[in-house]
Amino acid sequence: LKQSCNQRQMTKHIFQKTKGPIVILAVHLCGTLSLKAVDMFNNNPNVKFFALKPCCLPKMVYAKRGDVFRIGNHEFDAKEVCSNGSFNKKRWDGPPRWHLQPKFDLWAENLFRGIDVGMESDVSKEDAKTQHNGRRVVVASENGTKAKDEITIQVDGGFQNTYIFAERRPITSGIWGDE
């Protein structure tokens, strides 16, 4: 997914040939792979449902170059979310992991904002419905719904407990609560 030629091949051989609906399940995506997964949802209208479990933060090389990440109608500076450190053979090599939680929370929030279900381009801000319910944020528009959930699974130093979902209309009953 990191290489644009692979993305083009997926578009040509999967997204353009499948009438749909398509579901993208993107679990444990490290670094910028989460950006690519959001782009796949945004750029392919026959993708009906999207589930993302982001993992590692992007590497510092993006911040050092001064990159700005763009997904959907949203952009943010790489330096806000990039970090040194990575796992090597199940062993963390980097700063104390608890130092990274604020960056991870911002990373997940930016990924969530980048998912396009119609807020910026198709629907005025007044027509978009945002619901904050404890550890869940749901944004609904006439074209779809997206949610960011905090579900505690990782403990003992783990903090990457953010799950992001999106669905284009028509909405599947029972998934979004009050829909």
Short mmCIF file of C-alpha atoms in Angstrom, two decimals:
data_model
loop_
_atom_site.label_atom_id
_atom_site.label_comp_id
_atom_site.label_asym_id
_atom_site.label_seq_id
_atom_site.Cartn_x
_atom_site.Cartn_y
_atom_site.Cartn_z
CA LEU A 1 0.00 0.00 0.00
CA LYS A 2 2.89 2.39 0.56
CA GLN A 3 3.80 2.51 -3.12
CA SER A 4 1.48 4.44 -5.41
CA CYS A 5 1.84 1.80 -8.15
CA ASN A 6 0.29 -0.79 -5.81
CA GLN A 7 -2.56 1.57 -5.01
CA ARG A 8 -3.19 2.12 -8.72
CA GLN A 9 -3.24 -1.64 -9.29
CA MET A 10 -5.74 -2.12 -6.47
CA THR A 11 -7.94 0.61 -7.93
CA LYS A 12 -7.76 -0.90 -11.41
CA HIS A 13 -8.23 -4.56 -10.46
CA ILE A 14 -10.43 -4.36 -7.36
CA PHE A 15 -12.22 -1.06 -6.83
CA GLN A 16 -13.09 -0.36 -10.48
CA LYS A 17 -14.13 -3.95 -11.25
CA THR A 18 -16.20 -4.65 -8.15
CA LYS A 19 -19.67 -3.19 -8.09
CA GLY A 20 -19.68 -3.37 -4.35
CA PRO A 21 -20.28 -3.13 -1.62
CA ILE A 22 -16.68 -3.42 -0.49
CA VAL A 23 -15.56 -3.53 3.14
CA ILE A 24 -12.06 -2.37 4.13
CA LEU A 25 -10.78 -3.86 7.36
CA ALA A 26 -7.51 -2.15 8.25
CA VAL A 27 -6.15 -3.65 11.46
CA HIS A 28 -2.85 -2.82 13.15
CA LEU A 29 -1.64 -0.50 10.41
CA CYS A 30 1.73 0.95 11.26
CA GLY A 31 2.71 4.52 10.43
CA THR A 32 1.52 6.00 7.17
CA LEU A 33 -0.36 2.85 6.15
CA SER A 34 -3.31 4.27 8.10
CA LEU A 35 -3.25 7.32 5.80
CA LYS A 36 -3.34 5.04 2.75
CA ALA A 37 -6.30 3.11 4.15
CA VAL A 38 -8.28 6.32 4.74
CA ASP A 39 -7.46 7.39 1.18
CA MET A 40 -8.76 4.05 -0.12
CA PHE A 41 -12.09 4.65 1.61
CA ASN A 42 -12.32 8.29 0.53
CA ASN A 43 -11.38 7.65 -3.11
CA ASN A 44 -13.58 4.63 -3.82
CA PRO A 45 -17.33 5.25 -3.53
CA ASN A 46 -18.11 1.54 -3.78
CA VAL A 47 -16.40 0.99 -0.41
CA LYS A 48 -19.43 0.82 1.87
CA PHE A 49 -17.81 0.18 5.26
CA PHE A 50 -14.41 0.99 6.72
CA ALA A 51 -12.83 -0.14 9.99
CA LEU A 52 -9.40 1.14 11.04
CA LYS A 53 -7.25 0.20 14.03
CA PRO A 54 -4.21 2.49 13.75
CA CYS A 55 -0.99 1.30 15.33
CA CYS A 56 2.45 2.88 15.33
CA LEU A 57 3.04 6.57 14.75
CA PRO A 58 4.75 7.72 11.54
CA LYS A 59 8.54 7.82 11.68
CA MET A 60 10.42 11.09 12.29
CA VAL A 61 11.69 11.25 8.71
CA TYR A 62 8.37 12.85 7.68
CA ALA A 63 8.69 15.55 10.35
CA LYS A 64 12.33 16.25 9.49
CA ARG A 65 11.37 16.80 5.84
CA GLY A 66 8.59 19.18 6.89
CA ASP A 67 5.85 17.00 5.37
CA VAL A 68 2.18 17.86 5.66
CA PHE A 69 -0.16 14.86 5.62
CA ARG A 70 -3.33 15.26 3.54
CA ILE A 71 -6.32 12.92 3.69
CA GLY A 72 -9.74 13.90 2.43
CA ASN A 73 -10.28 17.59 3.09
CA HIS A 74 -8.02 17.52 6.11
CA GLU A 75 -4.32 18.24 6.48
CA PHE A 76 -1.91 18.36 9.40
CA ASP A 77 1.82 18.77 10.01
CA ALA A 78 3.77 15.55 10.29
CA LYS A 79 5.78 17.01 13.18
CA GLU A 80 2.60 16.94 15.32
CA VAL A 81 2.35 13.14 15.20
CA CYS A 82 5.71 11.65 14.23
CA SER A 83 7.91 9.86 16.72
CA ASN A 84 11.19 8.09 17.18
CA GLY A 85 11.02 4.50 18.24
CA SER A 86 9.65 1.22 17.00
CA PHE A 87 9.25 -2.40 17.96
CA ASN A 88 12.08 -4.76 17.07
CA LYS A 89 11.37 -8.44 17.69
CA LYS A 90 8.59 -7.59 20.17
CA ARG A 91 10.90 -5.24 22.09
CA TRP A 92 10.28 -1.47 22.16
CA ASP A 93 13.28 0.63 21.11
CA GLY A 94 12.59 4.30 21.74
CA PRO A 95 11.34 6.82 24.29
CA PRO A 96 9.08 5.59 27.08
CA ARG A 97 5.86 4.56 25.40
CA TRP A 98 3.63 6.49 27.79
CA HIS A 99 5.24 9.69 26.42
CA LEU A 100 3.71 8.88 23.06
CA GLN A 101 0.05 8.67 24.09
CA PRO A 102 -0.76 12.36 23.43
CA LYS A 103 0.77 12.07 19.95
CA PHE A 104 -1.14 8.86 19.27
CA ASP A 105 -4.40 10.49 20.38
CA LEU A 106 -3.73 13.39 18.00
CA TRP A 107 -2.78 10.92 15.23
CA ALA A 108 -6.08 9.07 15.66
CA GLU A 109 -8.04 12.34 15.75
CA ASN A 110 -6.42 13.50 12.50
CA LEU A 111 -7.14 10.15 10.81
CA PHE A 112 -10.77 10.47 11.95
CA ARG A 113 -11.05 14.02 10.62
CA GLY A 114 -9.64 12.89 7.27
CA ILE A 115 -12.43 10.37 6.64
CA ASP A 116 -14.88 11.95 4.20
CA VAL A 117 -18.51 11.05 4.76
CA GLY A 118 -19.79 14.33 3.40
CA MET A 119 -19.25 16.94 6.10
CA GLU A 120 -17.00 19.42 4.31
CA SER A 121 -18.00 19.17 0.67
CA ASP A 122 -21.58 17.88 0.54
CA VAL A 123 -23.20 19.04 3.76
CA SER A 124 -23.06 22.29 5.67
CA LYS A 125 -21.66 22.10 9.20
CA GLU A 126 -25.18 22.74 10.56
CA ASP A 127 -26.49 19.62 8.77
CA ALA A 128 -23.76 17.36 10.15
CA LYS A 129 -24.64 15.71 13.45
CA THR A 130 -21.86 15.18 15.99
CA GLN A 131 -22.46 13.14 19.11
CA HIS A 132 -19.97 12.80 21.99
CA ASN A 133 -20.85 9.87 24.21
CA GLY A 134 -18.14 9.19 26.75
CA ARG A 135 -15.41 7.42 24.82
CA ARG A 136 -17.23 7.55 21.47
CA VAL A 137 -17.55 10.35 18.93
CA VAL A 138 -20.05 9.91 16.10
CA VAL A 139 -20.39 12.27 13.14
CA ALA A 140 -23.31 11.71 10.78
CA SER A 141 -24.28 13.45 7.56
CA GLU A 142 -26.74 12.78 4.77
CA ASN A 143 -24.02 10.73 2.99
CA GLY A 144 -22.68 8.60 5.81
CA THR A 145 -21.56 8.19 9.38
CA LYS A 146 -18.18 7.87 11.07
CA ALA A 147 -17.23 7.04 14.64
CA LYS A 148 -14.12 7.05 16.78
CA ASP A 149 -14.26 4.65 19.71
CA GLU A 150 -11.92 4.18 22.64
CA ILE A 151 -12.09 0.49 23.56
CA THR A 152 -9.56 -0.57 26.18
CA ILE A 153 -7.84 -3.73 25.07
CA GLN A 154 -4.17 -2.85 25.47
CA VAL A 155 -3.13 -2.45 29.09
CA ASP A 156 0.14 -2.45 31.04
CA GLY A 157 1.73 0.35 29.03
CA GLY A 158 -0.39 -0.07 25.91
CA PHE A 159 -2.49 2.92 24.94
CA GLN A 160 -3.38 2.32 21.29
CA ASN A 161 -7.05 1.64 21.97
CA THR A 162 -8.64 3.80 19.29
CA TYR A 163 -10.90 2.23 16.67
CA ILE A 164 -12.30 4.23 13.75
CA PHE A 165 -15.32 3.24 11.67
CA ALA A 166 -17.09 4.79 8.68
CA GLU A 167 -20.04 3.79 6.53
CA ARG A 168 -21.63 5.32 3.48
CA ARG A 169 -25.42 5.48 3.23
CA PRO A 170 -27.61 3.52 3.47
CA ILE A 171 -26.52 2.90 7.05
CA THR A 172 -26.62 -0.62 8.49
CA SER A 173 -29.07 -0.65 11.37
CA GLY A 174 -27.72 -1.56 14.78
CA ILE A 175 -24.10 -0.45 14.19
CA TRP A 176 -24.42 3.23 15.00
CA GLY A 177 -26.70 3.12 18.02
CA ASP A 178 -29.56 5.55 17.41
CA GLU A 179 -29.71 5.16 13.61
#
